[in-house]
One Martini backbone bead per residue (centre of mass of N, CA, C, O) as a GRO file, in nm:
protein
   72
    1ALA     BB    1   0.175   1.839   0.499
    2ASP     BB    2   0.327   2.002   0.668
    3ALA     BB    3   0.225   2.228   0.629
    4LEU     BB    4  -0.072   2.149   0.731
    5ARG     BB    5   0.022   2.100   1.021
    6MET     BB    6   0.118   2.392   1.057
    7GLN     BB    7  -0.192   2.492   1.008
    8THR     BB    8  -0.437   2.334   1.122
    9ASN     BB    9  -0.439   2.092   0.970
   10TYR     BB   10  -0.526   1.758   0.960
   11GLN     BB   11  -0.725   1.697   0.748
   12LYS     BB   12  -0.522   1.730   0.493
   13ALA     BB   13  -0.262   1.616   0.624
   14LEU     BB   14  -0.379   1.287   0.694
   15ALA     BB   15  -0.372   1.288   0.336
   16ALA     BB   16  -0.130   1.361   0.255
   17TYR     BB   17   0.030   1.077   0.420
   18GLU     BB   18  -0.122   0.883   0.317
   19VAL     BB   19   0.000   0.918  -0.022
   20VAL     BB   20   0.301   0.841   0.104
   21LEU     BB   21   0.247   0.555   0.206
   22ASP     BB   22   0.143   0.428  -0.009
   23ASN     BB   23   0.437   0.465  -0.176
   24ASP     BB   24   0.602   0.468   0.126
   25PRO     BB   25   0.535   0.295   0.418
   26GLU     BB   26   0.879   0.404   0.529
   27ASN     BB   27   0.818   0.696   0.578
   28ILE     BB   28   0.951   0.870   0.837
   29LYS     BB   29   0.875   1.140   0.777
   30ALA     BB   30   0.559   1.079   0.767
   31LEU     BB   31   0.514   0.872   1.013
   32LEU     BB   32   0.554   1.162   1.196
   33GLY     BB   33   0.311   1.351   1.069
   34LYS     BB   34   0.099   1.170   1.145
   35ALA     BB   35   0.175   1.151   1.449
   36GLU     BB   36   0.119   1.423   1.530
   37ALA     BB   37  -0.159   1.510   1.370
   38LEU     BB   38  -0.318   1.266   1.609
   39ARG     BB   39  -0.159   1.379   1.885
   40VAL     BB   40  -0.321   1.744   1.804
   41SER     BB   41  -0.570   1.648   1.753
   42SER     BB   42  -0.929   1.692   1.825
   43TYR     BB   43  -0.973   1.376   1.784
   44GLY     BB   44  -0.844   1.139   1.981
   45TYR     BB   45  -0.590   0.933   1.843
   46CYS     BB   46  -0.343   0.884   2.042
   47ASP     BB   47  -0.350   0.552   1.963
   48ASP     BB   48  -0.266   0.604   1.710
   49ALA     BB   49  -0.023   0.763   1.722
   50ILE     BB   50   0.114   0.516   1.876
   51ALA     BB   51   0.109   0.312   1.656
   52VAL     BB   52   0.365   0.505   1.486
   53TYR     BB   53   0.570   0.496   1.680
   54ASN     BB   54   0.608   0.195   1.689
   55THR     BB   55   0.697   0.212   1.336
   56VAL     BB   56   0.910   0.328   1.394
   57LEU     BB   57   1.046   0.191   1.607
   58ASP     BB   58   1.067  -0.088   1.457
   59GLN     BB   59   1.304   0.086   1.246
   60ASN     BB   60   1.401   0.242   1.482
   61PRO     BB   61   1.457   0.244   1.830
   62ASP     BB   62   1.629   0.564   1.839
   63ASN     BB   63   1.385   0.724   1.781
   64ILE     BB   64   1.339   1.016   1.893
   65ASP     BB   65   1.104   1.141   1.796
   66ALA     BB   66   0.906   0.881   1.899
   67LEU     BB   67   0.958   0.900   2.159
   68PHE     BB   68   0.867   1.186   2.230
   69GLY     BB   69   0.598   1.126   2.170
   70LYS     BB   70   0.562   0.885   2.259
   71ALA     BB   71   0.563   1.057   2.572
   72LYS     BB   72   0.311   1.261   2.527
   0.00000   0.00000   0.00000
């Protein structure tokens, strides 16, 4: 999923993150990757990205990646 996101293939990356999250809904790495893909995609999912960052912050309020991503 991360490789797909880095290749700017956001739709496939989001699908891959969903597969991971279906099996492990609290997977921080997958949540952060999903949020980043939502944030940088041209699909206008900023509100969705913020919701995912908030999910990470609910688990770990000091997660610097979620704080930084949410601030962007």
